[in-house]
mmCIF file of C-alpha atoms and ligand atoms in Angstrom:
data_model
loop_
_atom_site.group_PDB
_atom_site.id
_atom_site.type_symbol
_atom_site.label_atom_id
_atom_site.label_comp_id
_atom_site.label_asym_id
_atom_site.label_seq_id
_atom_site.Cartn_x
_atom_site.Cartn_y
_atom_site.Cartn_z
ATOM 1 C CA MET A 1 -10.447 -34.346 -98.487
ATOM 2 C CA THR A 2 -10.881 -31.524 -95.416
ATOM 3 C CA GLU A 3 -12.802 -29.566 -95.405
ATOM 4 C CA THR A 4 -11.191 -26.026 -95.851
ATOM 5 C CA ARG A 5 -12.939 -23.266 -93.502
ATOM 6 C CA GLU A 6 -12.844 -19.140 -93.361
ATOM 7 C CA LEU A 7 -11.669 -19.583 -89.375
ATOM 8 C CA ILE A 8 -10.660 -21.651 -87.149
ATOM 9 C CA ILE A 9 -10.634 -20.293 -83.058
ATOM 10 C CA ILE A 10 -8.984 -22.361 -81.051
ATOM 11 C CA GLY A 11 -10.044 -22.245 -76.978
ATOM 12 C CA GLY A 12 -13.397 -21.332 -75.425
ATOM 13 C CA GLY A 13 -12.744 -18.906 -73.107
ATOM 14 C CA PRO A 14 -14.222 -15.413 -73.132
ATOM 15 C CA ALA A 15 -12.189 -14.757 -76.264
ATOM 16 C CA GLY A 16 -12.642 -17.487 -78.111
ATOM 17 C CA TYR A 17 -17.100 -17.604 -77.461
ATOM 18 C CA THR A 18 -16.306 -14.069 -78.132
ATOM 19 C CA ALA A 19 -14.735 -13.668 -81.546
ATOM 20 C CA ALA A 20 -16.908 -16.801 -82.166
ATOM 21 C CA LEU A 21 -19.294 -14.801 -82.271
ATOM 22 C CA TYR A 22 -18.159 -11.762 -84.277
ATOM 23 C CA ALA A 23 -17.483 -13.761 -86.400
ATOM 24 C CA ALA A 24 -20.369 -15.783 -86.862
ATOM 25 C CA ARG A 25 -22.737 -13.116 -87.151
ATOM 26 C CA ALA A 26 -20.153 -11.958 -90.106
ATOM 27 C CA ASN A 27 -20.625 -15.334 -91.795
ATOM 28 C CA LEU A 28 -17.356 -16.145 -91.269
ATOM 29 C CA GLN A 29 -19.246 -19.994 -90.187
ATOM 30 C CA PRO A 30 -15.965 -20.163 -88.034
ATOM 31 C CA LEU A 31 -14.827 -24.379 -85.689
ATOM 32 C CA VAL A 32 -13.962 -22.794 -82.512
ATOM 33 C CA VAL A 33 -12.609 -25.944 -81.420
ATOM 34 C CA GLU A 34 -13.546 -25.577 -77.362
ATOM 35 C CA GLY A 35 -11.639 -27.959 -75.332
ATOM 36 C CA PHE A 36 -12.533 -30.737 -73.839
ATOM 37 C CA ASN A 37 -12.752 -28.536 -70.296
ATOM 38 C CA TRP A 38 -14.768 -25.707 -72.710
ATOM 39 C CA GLY A 39 -15.373 -22.035 -70.837
ATOM 40 C CA GLY A 40 -11.702 -21.441 -69.310
ATOM 41 C CA GLN A 41 -10.442 -20.189 -66.162
ATOM 42 C CA LEU A 42 -13.695 -18.878 -65.051
ATOM 43 C CA MET A 43 -15.192 -21.416 -64.770
ATOM 44 C CA VAL A 44 -13.288 -22.363 -62.034
ATOM 45 C CA THR A 45 -14.746 -18.559 -60.865
ATOM 46 C CA SER A 46 -17.355 -18.239 -57.799
ATOM 47 C CA ASP A 47 -19.604 -15.431 -58.641
ATOM 48 C CA VAL A 48 -18.334 -12.248 -61.441
ATOM 49 C CA GLU A 49 -19.507 -9.142 -60.309
ATOM 50 C CA ASN A 50 -16.814 -7.011 -62.339
ATOM 51 C CA TYR A 51 -18.576 -8.455 -66.002
ATOM 52 C CA PRO A 52 -20.874 -4.698 -66.933
ATOM 53 C CA GLY A 53 -24.278 -5.640 -67.243
ATOM 54 C CA TYR A 54 -24.448 -7.974 -64.509
ATOM 55 C CA PRO A 55 -25.664 -5.669 -60.932
ATOM 56 C CA ASP A 56 -26.403 -8.228 -59.505
ATOM 57 C CA GLY A 57 -22.881 -10.883 -60.434
ATOM 58 C CA ILE A 58 -23.249 -14.001 -62.156
ATOM 59 C CA MET A 59 -21.685 -17.342 -62.018
ATOM 60 C CA GLY A 60 -18.492 -17.910 -63.555
ATOM 61 C CA PRO A 61 -20.226 -21.022 -65.328
ATOM 62 C CA GLU A 62 -23.464 -19.683 -66.239
ATOM 63 C CA MET A 63 -21.892 -17.067 -67.975
ATOM 64 C CA MET A 64 -19.511 -19.265 -69.821
ATOM 65 C CA ALA A 65 -22.929 -20.809 -71.546
ATOM 66 C CA GLU A 66 -24.156 -18.039 -72.486
ATOM 67 C CA PHE A 67 -21.132 -16.898 -74.214
ATOM 68 C CA ARG A 68 -20.854 -19.872 -76.089
ATOM 69 C CA ARG A 69 -24.460 -20.245 -76.668
ATOM 70 C CA GLN A 70 -24.817 -16.889 -78.048
ATOM 71 C CA ALA A 71 -21.911 -17.421 -80.583
ATOM 72 C CA GLU A 72 -24.207 -20.580 -81.596
ATOM 73 C CA ARG A 73 -27.329 -18.679 -82.399
ATOM 74 C CA PHE A 74 -25.269 -17.238 -85.230
ATOM 75 C CA GLY A 75 -23.921 -20.653 -86.288
ATOM 76 C CA ALA A 76 -20.728 -21.260 -84.579
ATOM 77 C CA GLU A 77 -19.743 -24.544 -84.443
ATOM 78 C CA PHE A 78 -17.594 -26.334 -82.187
ATOM 79 C CA VAL A 79 -15.857 -29.020 -81.522
ATOM 80 C CA THR A 80 -15.331 -30.091 -77.612
ATOM 81 C CA ASP A 81 -11.681 -31.496 -77.775
ATOM 82 C CA ASP A 82 -7.767 -30.054 -77.244
ATOM 83 C CA VAL A 83 -6.142 -29.554 -80.770
ATOM 84 C CA THR A 84 -2.663 -32.226 -80.341
ATOM 85 C CA ARG A 85 -0.757 -29.699 -83.653
ATOM 86 C CA VAL A 86 -0.939 -26.889 -85.691
ATOM 87 C CA ASP A 87 0.969 -26.063 -88.574
ATOM 88 C CA PHE A 88 1.043 -22.559 -89.397
ATOM 89 C CA SER A 89 3.641 -23.299 -91.687
ATOM 90 C CA GLU A 90 1.741 -24.452 -94.441
ATOM 91 C CA ARG A 91 -1.560 -22.309 -95.984
ATOM 92 C CA PRO A 92 -4.408 -23.603 -95.499
ATOM 93 C CA PHE A 93 -2.869 -23.786 -91.796
ATOM 94 C CA ARG A 94 -3.222 -27.535 -90.382
ATOM 95 C CA VAL A 95 -5.093 -27.346 -86.834
ATOM 96 C CA VAL A 96 -5.157 -31.331 -85.886
ATOM 97 C CA VAL A 97 -6.578 -32.601 -83.333
ATOM 98 C CA ASP A 98 -5.833 -36.428 -82.917
ATOM 99 C CA LYS A 99 -6.795 -38.150 -86.412
ATOM 100 C CA ASP A 100 -8.807 -34.841 -87.791
ATOM 101 C CA GLU A 101 -6.842 -32.648 -89.028
ATOM 102 C CA TYR A 102 -9.159 -29.026 -90.503
ATOM 103 C CA ARG A 103 -7.828 -26.632 -92.309
ATOM 104 C CA ALA A 104 -8.565 -22.742 -92.384
ATOM 105 C CA GLN A 105 -6.598 -19.142 -94.339
ATOM 106 C CA SER A 106 -7.025 -17.754 -91.068
ATOM 107 C CA VAL A 107 -6.444 -18.853 -87.109
ATOM 108 C CA ILE A 108 -7.312 -17.140 -84.010
ATOM 109 C CA VAL A 109 -5.775 -18.314 -80.841
ATOM 110 C CA ALA A 110 -7.652 -18.255 -76.919
ATOM 111 C CA THR A 111 -6.346 -20.800 -75.560
ATOM 112 C CA GLY A 112 -5.659 -18.778 -72.035
ATOM 113 C CA ALA A 113 -3.798 -18.969 -69.636
ATOM 114 C CA SER A 114 -3.889 -22.014 -65.892
ATOM 115 C CA ALA A 115 -3.221 -21.899 -62.763
ATOM 116 C CA ARG A 116 0.150 -22.113 -61.835
ATOM 117 C CA TRP A 117 1.083 -24.976 -59.158
ATOM 118 C CA LEU A 118 3.912 -24.613 -55.965
ATOM 119 C CA GLY A 119 6.671 -26.615 -57.627
ATOM 120 C CA LEU A 120 6.788 -29.030 -54.386
ATOM 121 C CA PRO A 121 8.045 -32.787 -55.147
ATOM 122 C CA CYS A 122 4.851 -33.777 -52.987
ATOM 123 C CA GLU A 123 1.995 -31.637 -54.837
ATOM 124 C CA GLN A 124 0.490 -34.029 -57.231
ATOM 125 C CA HIS A 125 0.365 -36.475 -53.884
ATOM 126 C CA PHE A 126 -1.750 -34.420 -52.909
ATOM 127 C CA GLN A 127 -3.934 -32.591 -55.088
ATOM 128 C CA GLY A 128 -7.496 -34.085 -54.554
ATOM 129 C CA ARG A 129 -6.545 -35.260 -51.375
ATOM 130 C CA GLY A 130 -6.832 -31.683 -49.131
ATOM 131 C CA LEU A 131 -4.254 -29.664 -51.774
ATOM 132 C CA SER A 132 -6.580 -27.741 -55.063
ATOM 133 C CA ALA A 133 -6.244 -24.508 -57.117
ATOM 134 C CA CYS A 134 -9.980 -23.897 -57.237
ATOM 135 C CA ALA A 135 -12.480 -23.215 -54.583
ATOM 136 C CA THR A 136 -15.830 -22.940 -56.084
ATOM 137 C CA CYS A 137 -14.892 -26.625 -57.345
ATOM 138 C CA ASP A 138 -12.689 -28.545 -53.710
ATOM 139 C CA GLY A 139 -14.324 -25.908 -51.713
ATOM 140 C CA ALA A 140 -17.233 -27.749 -50.515
ATOM 141 C CA PHE A 141 -14.858 -30.799 -49.027
ATOM 142 C CA PHE A 142 -13.910 -28.587 -46.299
ATOM 143 C CA LYS A 143 -17.177 -27.013 -44.405
ATOM 144 C CA GLU A 144 -16.185 -26.411 -41.210
ATOM 145 C CA ARG A 145 -11.995 -27.096 -41.895
ATOM 146 C CA GLU A 146 -8.874 -25.263 -41.608
ATOM 147 C CA LEU A 147 -7.532 -23.741 -44.672
ATOM 148 C CA VAL A 148 -5.140 -22.068 -46.095
ATOM 149 C CA VAL A 149 -4.776 -19.516 -49.119
ATOM 150 C CA VAL A 150 -1.032 -19.633 -50.588
ATOM 151 C CA GLY A 151 -0.624 -16.078 -52.741
ATOM 152 C CA GLY A 152 -1.326 -12.194 -52.370
ATOM 153 C CA GLY A 153 -3.165 -11.309 -55.456
ATOM 154 C CA ASP A 154 -6.357 -11.267 -56.267
ATOM 155 C CA SER A 155 -7.410 -14.971 -56.582
ATOM 156 C CA ALA A 156 -6.274 -16.000 -53.274
ATOM 157 C CA PHE A 157 -8.118 -12.956 -52.844
ATOM 158 C CA GLU A 158 -10.954 -14.472 -53.877
ATOM 159 C CA GLU A 159 -10.985 -18.100 -52.662
ATOM 160 C CA ALA A 160 -10.084 -17.219 -49.004
ATOM 161 C CA ASN A 161 -13.214 -14.735 -48.989
ATOM 162 C CA PHE A 162 -15.097 -17.799 -50.754
ATOM 163 C CA LEU A 163 -13.417 -20.840 -47.922
ATOM 164 C CA THR A 164 -15.196 -19.373 -45.453
ATOM 165 C CA ARG A 165 -18.182 -20.225 -46.765
ATOM 166 C CA TYR A 166 -16.977 -22.985 -45.564
ATOM 167 C CA ALA A 167 -13.881 -23.711 -43.359
ATOM 168 C CA SER A 168 -14.426 -22.365 -40.237
ATOM 169 C CA LYS A 169 -10.745 -20.727 -40.536
ATOM 170 C CA VAL A 170 -9.271 -19.474 -43.191
ATOM 171 C CA THR A 171 -5.387 -18.697 -43.475
ATOM 172 C CA LEU A 172 -3.216 -16.669 -46.662
ATOM 173 C CA VAL A 173 0.126 -17.196 -46.783
ATOM 174 C CA HIS A 174 1.994 -14.699 -48.638
ATOM 175 C CA ARG A 175 6.031 -14.735 -49.442
ATOM 176 C CA ARG A 176 5.851 -10.374 -48.511
ATOM 177 C CA ASP A 177 4.660 -8.555 -46.188
ATOM 178 C CA GLU A 178 3.005 -6.053 -49.364
ATOM 179 C CA PHE A 179 -0.425 -7.477 -51.483
ATOM 180 C CA ARG A 180 -0.547 -7.061 -55.276
ATOM 181 C CA ALA A 181 -4.113 -7.777 -54.412
ATOM 182 C CA SER A 182 -7.199 -4.421 -55.222
ATOM 183 C CA GLN A 183 -8.394 -3.165 -52.025
ATOM 184 C CA ILE A 184 -11.567 -3.614 -51.593
ATOM 185 C CA MET A 185 -10.046 -7.463 -51.829
ATOM 186 C CA ILE A 186 -8.394 -6.875 -49.215
ATOM 187 C CA ASP A 187 -10.641 -4.742 -47.546
ATOM 188 C CA ARG A 188 -13.638 -7.563 -47.844
ATOM 189 C CA ALA A 189 -10.521 -10.445 -46.244
ATOM 190 C CA ARG A 190 -9.690 -8.213 -43.800
ATOM 191 C CA ALA A 191 -13.004 -7.495 -42.741
ATOM 192 C CA ASN A 192 -13.463 -11.325 -42.798
ATOM 193 C CA PRO A 193 -13.989 -12.367 -39.361
ATOM 194 C CA LYS A 194 -12.082 -16.578 -40.523
ATOM 195 C CA VAL A 195 -9.346 -14.656 -42.393
ATOM 196 C CA GLU A 196 -5.971 -14.943 -40.765
ATOM 197 C CA PHE A 197 -3.044 -13.541 -42.164
ATOM 198 C CA ILE A 198 1.063 -15.129 -41.756
ATOM 199 C CA THR A 199 2.932 -12.759 -44.263
ATOM 200 C CA ASN A 200 6.815 -12.944 -45.068
ATOM 201 C CA ALA A 201 6.303 -16.975 -45.382
ATOM 202 C CA VAL A 202 5.968 -18.818 -48.380
ATOM 203 C CA VAL A 203 5.279 -22.452 -48.122
ATOM 204 C CA ASP A 204 8.120 -25.404 -48.271
ATOM 205 C CA ASN A 205 6.305 -28.159 -47.935
ATOM 206 C CA ILE A 206 3.143 -30.112 -47.235
ATOM 207 C CA VAL A 207 2.778 -32.630 -45.373
ATOM 208 C CA GLY A 208 -0.129 -35.329 -44.227
ATOM 209 C CA ASN A 209 -0.030 -38.908 -43.881
ATOM 210 C CA GLY A 210 -2.455 -39.860 -46.987
ATOM 211 C CA LYS A 211 -4.804 -36.088 -46.711
ATOM 212 C CA VAL A 212 -3.093 -32.857 -46.691
ATOM 213 C CA GLU A 213 -2.548 -32.334 -42.229
ATOM 214 C CA GLY A 214 0.029 -29.424 -42.525
ATOM 215 C CA VAL A 215 3.213 -27.692 -43.671
ATOM 216 C CA VAL A 216 5.797 -26.396 -43.302
ATOM 217 C CA LEU A 217 6.099 -22.647 -44.279
ATOM 218 C CA ARG A 218 9.552 -20.964 -43.929
ATOM 219 C CA ASP A 219 10.425 -17.102 -42.599
ATOM 220 C CA THR A 220 11.161 -15.624 -46.271
ATOM 221 C CA ARG A 221 13.693 -13.475 -43.580
ATOM 222 C CA ASN A 222 15.425 -15.175 -41.437
ATOM 223 C CA GLY A 223 14.625 -18.389 -43.197
ATOM 224 C CA GLU A 224 13.410 -20.442 -39.853
ATOM 225 C CA THR A 225 10.527 -22.626 -40.530
ATOM 226 C CA TRP A 226 8.170 -24.083 -38.446
ATOM 227 C CA GLU A 227 4.548 -26.431 -39.062
ATOM 228 C CA PHE A 228 1.931 -25.548 -39.039
ATOM 229 C CA LYS A 229 -2.024 -27.375 -39.289
ATOM 230 C CA THR A 230 -4.167 -27.537 -41.925
ATOM 231 C CA ASP A 231 -7.105 -29.523 -42.983
ATOM 232 C CA GLY A 232 -6.723 -28.502 -46.589
ATOM 233 C CA VAL A 233 -4.000 -26.115 -49.155
ATOM 234 C CA PHE A 234 -5.880 -24.068 -52.338
ATOM 235 C CA VAL A 235 -3.074 -22.392 -54.308
ATOM 236 C CA ALA A 236 -4.057 -19.126 -55.963
ATOM 237 C CA ILE A 237 -0.293 -18.172 -57.288
ATOM 238 C CA GLY A 238 -1.185 -17.134 -61.325
ATOM 239 C CA HIS A 239 -0.806 -18.370 -63.793
ATOM 240 C CA ASP A 240 0.395 -19.467 -67.782
ATOM 241 C CA PRO A 241 -0.282 -19.194 -70.217
ATOM 242 C CA ASN A 242 -0.899 -22.168 -72.529
ATOM 243 C CA THR A 243 1.296 -21.885 -75.892
ATOM 244 C CA ALA A 244 2.744 -24.923 -76.180
ATOM 245 C CA LEU A 245 1.313 -25.697 -78.803
ATOM 246 C CA PHE A 246 2.139 -22.146 -80.285
ATOM 247 C CA VAL A 247 5.570 -21.329 -78.980
ATOM 248 C CA GLU A 248 7.666 -22.817 -81.750
ATOM 249 C CA GLN A 249 5.354 -21.358 -84.319
ATOM 250 C CA LEU A 250 5.221 -17.906 -82.911
ATOM 251 C CA ASP A 251 6.045 -15.104 -80.921
ATOM 252 C CA HIS A 252 5.813 -15.032 -77.197
ATOM 253 C CA ASP A 253 7.812 -13.227 -74.247
ATOM 254 C CA GLU A 254 9.625 -14.585 -71.625
ATOM 255 C CA HIS A 255 6.736 -15.753 -70.004
ATOM 256 C CA GLY A 256 5.003 -17.595 -73.338
ATOM 257 C CA TYR A 257 2.798 -14.967 -73.678
ATOM 258 C CA LEU A 258 2.026 -14.550 -77.532
ATOM 259 C CA VAL A 259 3.099 -11.713 -78.954
ATOM 260 C CA THR A 260 0.553 -9.362 -80.827
ATOM 261 C CA LYS A 261 1.900 -6.053 -82.244
ATOM 262 C CA PRO A 262 0.734 -2.609 -80.778
ATOM 263 C CA GLY A 263 -3.429 -1.665 -80.900
ATOM 264 C CA SER A 264 -4.383 -5.701 -82.833
ATOM 265 C CA THR A 265 -4.709 -9.150 -82.698
ATOM 266 C CA GLU A 266 -1.826 -10.108 -85.401
ATOM 267 C CA THR A 267 0.932 -12.344 -84.232
ATOM 268 C CA ASN A 268 4.397 -12.866 -86.596
ATOM 269 C CA ILE A 269 2.755 -14.380 -88.577
ATOM 270 C CA PRO A 270 0.436 -12.694 -91.209
ATOM 271 C CA GLY A 271 -2.895 -14.920 -90.599
ATOM 272 C CA VAL A 272 -2.664 -16.809 -87.015
ATOM 273 C CA PHE A 273 -4.420 -13.598 -84.515
ATOM 274 C CA ALA A 274 -4.362 -13.811 -80.777
ATOM 275 C CA ALA A 275 -6.957 -13.617 -78.614
ATOM 276 C CA GLY A 276 -7.483 -13.343 -74.397
ATOM 277 C CA ASP A 277 -5.013 -14.255 -71.253
ATOM 278 C CA VAL A 278 -2.627 -16.533 -73.820
ATOM 279 C CA GLN A 279 -1.387 -12.816 -75.259
ATOM 280 C CA ASP A 280 -2.308 -10.684 -72.147
ATOM 281 C CA HIS A 281 -0.655 -11.490 -68.514
ATOM 282 C CA VAL A 282 -1.059 -7.561 -67.734
ATOM 283 C CA TYR A 283 -5.257 -7.663 -67.675
ATOM 284 C CA ARG A 284 -6.158 -10.664 -67.403
ATOM 285 C CA GLN A 285 -9.959 -9.853 -67.126
ATOM 286 C CA ALA A 286 -12.771 -11.680 -68.385
ATOM 287 C CA VAL A 287 -14.425 -8.392 -70.358
ATOM 288 C CA THR A 288 -10.939 -6.801 -71.763
ATOM 289 C CA ALA A 289 -10.152 -11.010 -72.591
ATOM 290 C CA ALA A 290 -13.949 -10.944 -74.723
ATOM 291 C CA GLY A 291 -12.946 -7.034 -76.581
ATOM 292 C CA SER A 292 -9.592 -8.314 -77.679
ATOM 293 C CA GLY A 293 -11.198 -11.386 -78.655
ATOM 294 C CA CYS A 294 -13.756 -9.343 -80.889
ATOM 295 C CA MET A 295 -11.001 -7.428 -82.356
ATOM 296 C CA ALA A 296 -9.589 -11.017 -83.069
ATOM 297 C CA ALA A 297 -12.426 -11.280 -85.557
ATOM 298 C CA LEU A 298 -12.520 -7.650 -86.502
ATOM 299 C CA ASP A 299 -8.909 -7.926 -87.648
ATOM 300 C CA ALA A 300 -9.270 -11.622 -89.249
ATOM 301 C CA GLU A 301 -12.253 -10.469 -90.885
ATOM 302 C CA ARG A 302 -9.958 -7.479 -93.000
ATOM 303 C CA TYR A 303 -7.342 -10.116 -92.704
ATOM 304 C CA LEU A 304 -10.066 -12.816 -94.826
ATOM 305 C CA ALA A 305 -11.805 -10.493 -96.951
ATOM 306 C CA ALA A 306 -8.632 -8.458 -98.913
ATOM 307 C CA LEU A 307 -6.553 -12.391 -99.903
ATOM 308 C CA GLU A 308 -6.552 -11.534 -102.994
ATOM 309 C CA GLY A 309 -8.877 -14.028 -105.031
ATOM 310 C CA HIS A 310 -10.950 -14.780 -101.989
ATOM 311 C CA PRO A 311 -14.485 -13.880 -101.656
ATOM 312 C CA GLY A 312 -13.812 -12.627 -98.482
ATOM 313 C CA THR A 313 -16.885 -10.393 -96.863
ATOM 314 C CA ALA A 314 -17.341 -7.012 -96.192
ATOM 315 C CA LEU A 315 -16.584 -5.074 -92.905
ATOM 316 C CA THR A 316 -20.603 -4.718 -91.636
ATOM 317 C CA ALA A 317 -21.755 -3.359 -88.904
ATOM 318 C CA GLN A 318 -20.646 -4.923 -85.688
ATOM 319 C CA VAL A 319 -24.345 -3.754 -83.440
HETATM 320 P P1 NAP B 1 -1.401 -12.783 -59.894
HETATM 321 O O1 NAP B 1 -1.402 -10.905 -59.310
HETATM 322 O O2 NAP B 1 0.075 -12.502 -60.766
HETATM 323 O O3 NAP B 1 -0.383 -12.643 -58.027
HETATM 324 C C1 NAP B 1 0.054 -13.664 -57.964
HETATM 325 C C2 NAP B 1 0.717 -13.932 -55.898
HETATM 326 O O4 NAP B 1 1.077 -14.906 -56.801
HETATM 327 C C3 NAP B 1 0.615 -12.626 -55.817
HETATM 328 O O5 NAP B 1 1.016 -12.611 -54.685
HETATM 329 C C4 NAP B 1 2.397 -13.132 -56.066
HETATM 330 O O6 NAP B 1 3.382 -12.743 -54.590
HETATM 331 C C5 NAP B 1 2.462 -15.192 -55.469
HETATM 332 N N1 NAP B 1 3.109 -15.343 -56.054
HETATM 333 C C6 NAP B 1 3.931 -16.079 -57.895
HETATM 334 N N2 NAP B 1 4.465 -16.610 -57.310
HETATM 335 C C7 NAP B 1 4.759 -17.160 -55.382
HETATM 336 C C8 NAP B 1 5.008 -19.115 -55.929
HETATM 337 N N3 NAP B 1 5.939 -19.652 -56.267
HETATM 338 N N4 NAP B 1 4.833 -18.664 -54.211
HETATM 339 C C9 NAP B 1 4.382 -18.370 -53.217
HETATM 340 N N5 NAP B 1 3.424 -16.807 -53.808
HETATM 341 C C10 NAP B 1 4.283 -16.863 -54.682
HETATM 342 O O7 NAP B 1 -2.267 -13.296 -60.091
HETATM 343 P P2 NAP B 1 -4.363 -13.724 -59.428
HETATM 344 O O8 NAP B 1 -4.643 -12.726 -58.002
HETATM 345 O O9 NAP B 1 -4.222 -15.187 -59.959
HETATM 346 O O10 NAP B 1 -4.441 -12.580 -60.258
HETATM 347 C C11 NAP B 1 -3.978 -12.958 -62.093
HETATM 348 C C12 NAP B 1 -5.128 -11.602 -62.390
HETATM 349 O O11 NAP B 1 -6.471 -11.655 -62.692
HETATM 350 C C13 NAP B 1 -4.907 -10.073 -62.223
HETATM 351 O O12 NAP B 1 -5.392 -9.230 -63.171
HETATM 352 C C14 NAP B 1 -6.587 -9.682 -60.966
HETATM 353 O O13 NAP B 1 -6.127 -8.174 -60.348
HETATM 354 C C15 NAP B 1 -7.391 -10.428 -61.539
HETATM 355 N N6 NAP B 1 -8.316 -11.398 -60.676
HETATM 356 C C16 NAP B 1 -9.466 -9.923 -60.759
HETATM 357 C C17 NAP B 1 -10.773 -10.810 -60.166
HETATM 358 C C18 NAP B 1 -11.665 -9.724 -59.513
HETATM 359 O O14 NAP B 1 -11.259 -8.473 -59.757
HETATM 360 N N7 NAP B 1 -12.075 -10.412 -59.099
HETATM 361 C C19 NAP B 1 -9.641 -12.323 -59.201
HETATM 362 C C20 NAP B 1 -8.962 -12.550 -59.485
HETATM 363 C C21 NAP B 1 -8.152 -12.802 -60.606
HETATM 364 P P3 NAP B 1 3.725 -11.277 -55.547
HETATM 365 O O15 NAP B 1 3.133 -10.284 -55.563
HETATM 366 O O16 NAP B 1 5.265 -11.182 -54.064
HETATM 367 O O17 NAP B 1 4.747 -11.211 -56.699
#
């Protein structure tokens, strides 16, 4: 017999762990299927300088380990694996992890988003051979090398600045001449003597014999192409939501982000909630993800309490 839980949380990032913390404190004994690579995007971030309460900053992975530990302290349990299938058509809901099936009265989806790639045929070939989407993971391999960072948002600027810890020069390549990044990030990069900029250009190809040796850039105004020598390429052009498992069953927008009712984390299926980057393409911050994880736990708690014949839990003081 498969045991039925009150709540399963899918995803182990700021949203999932915050939901787990709140749900555990409300005695819902949540099971967190946190993913094989738990921690989410903060595991591939360097210093987190904008999470309130950490005036000196904190490393992303350290912060995620602390989030997890805090949820565990109140009784959250974890499955460190990826969900392979969900079935929200039947109650209790089914959450399948390979050969194991878990069932729950309610589910919070907090699977986050993943880095986007350029879509070049050669990208797979060069991954791990000079092409990366994670400066924190791979930056240290490029001591005294010259690098290209692609993108014009906060991620690109953050990666460019971070990579100058190792690289002798970082060239940020952006397809327009205006940046989406926040002014403080732009100012920091402009003040960094190791950072250079090529605007109105896209990467058309990556070249090299076995490893990255250069990129073919194309001027977006006149179509002119030229080869630019580099030892590595870091792609930082945004993210896509991790919703492949859910799009058949849950309402989503044209980019795949789950749709929640305004002011709540409710999806189109009562008892299924969505929190964090999987439903937020606007703010996408650790602190907003954590906030919506908290909302999802409170929404789930309220939903469970209202289920007929369900013992439920009274809404408890959450502070
Ligand atoms: P983003 O803001 O969506 O920026 C993506 C950038 O990549 C844009 O400049 C975009 O160009 C460019 N781009 C997209 N597709 C491209 C393609 N196929 N080829 C070339 N360029 C392409 O994504 P992000 O920088 O990852 O940031 C996401 C969110 O996280 C933002 O809200 C950001 O503020 C936040 N964030 C914050 C921090 C921080 O505060 N420490 C750090 C990282 C991220 P266009 O501008 O032309 O569209």
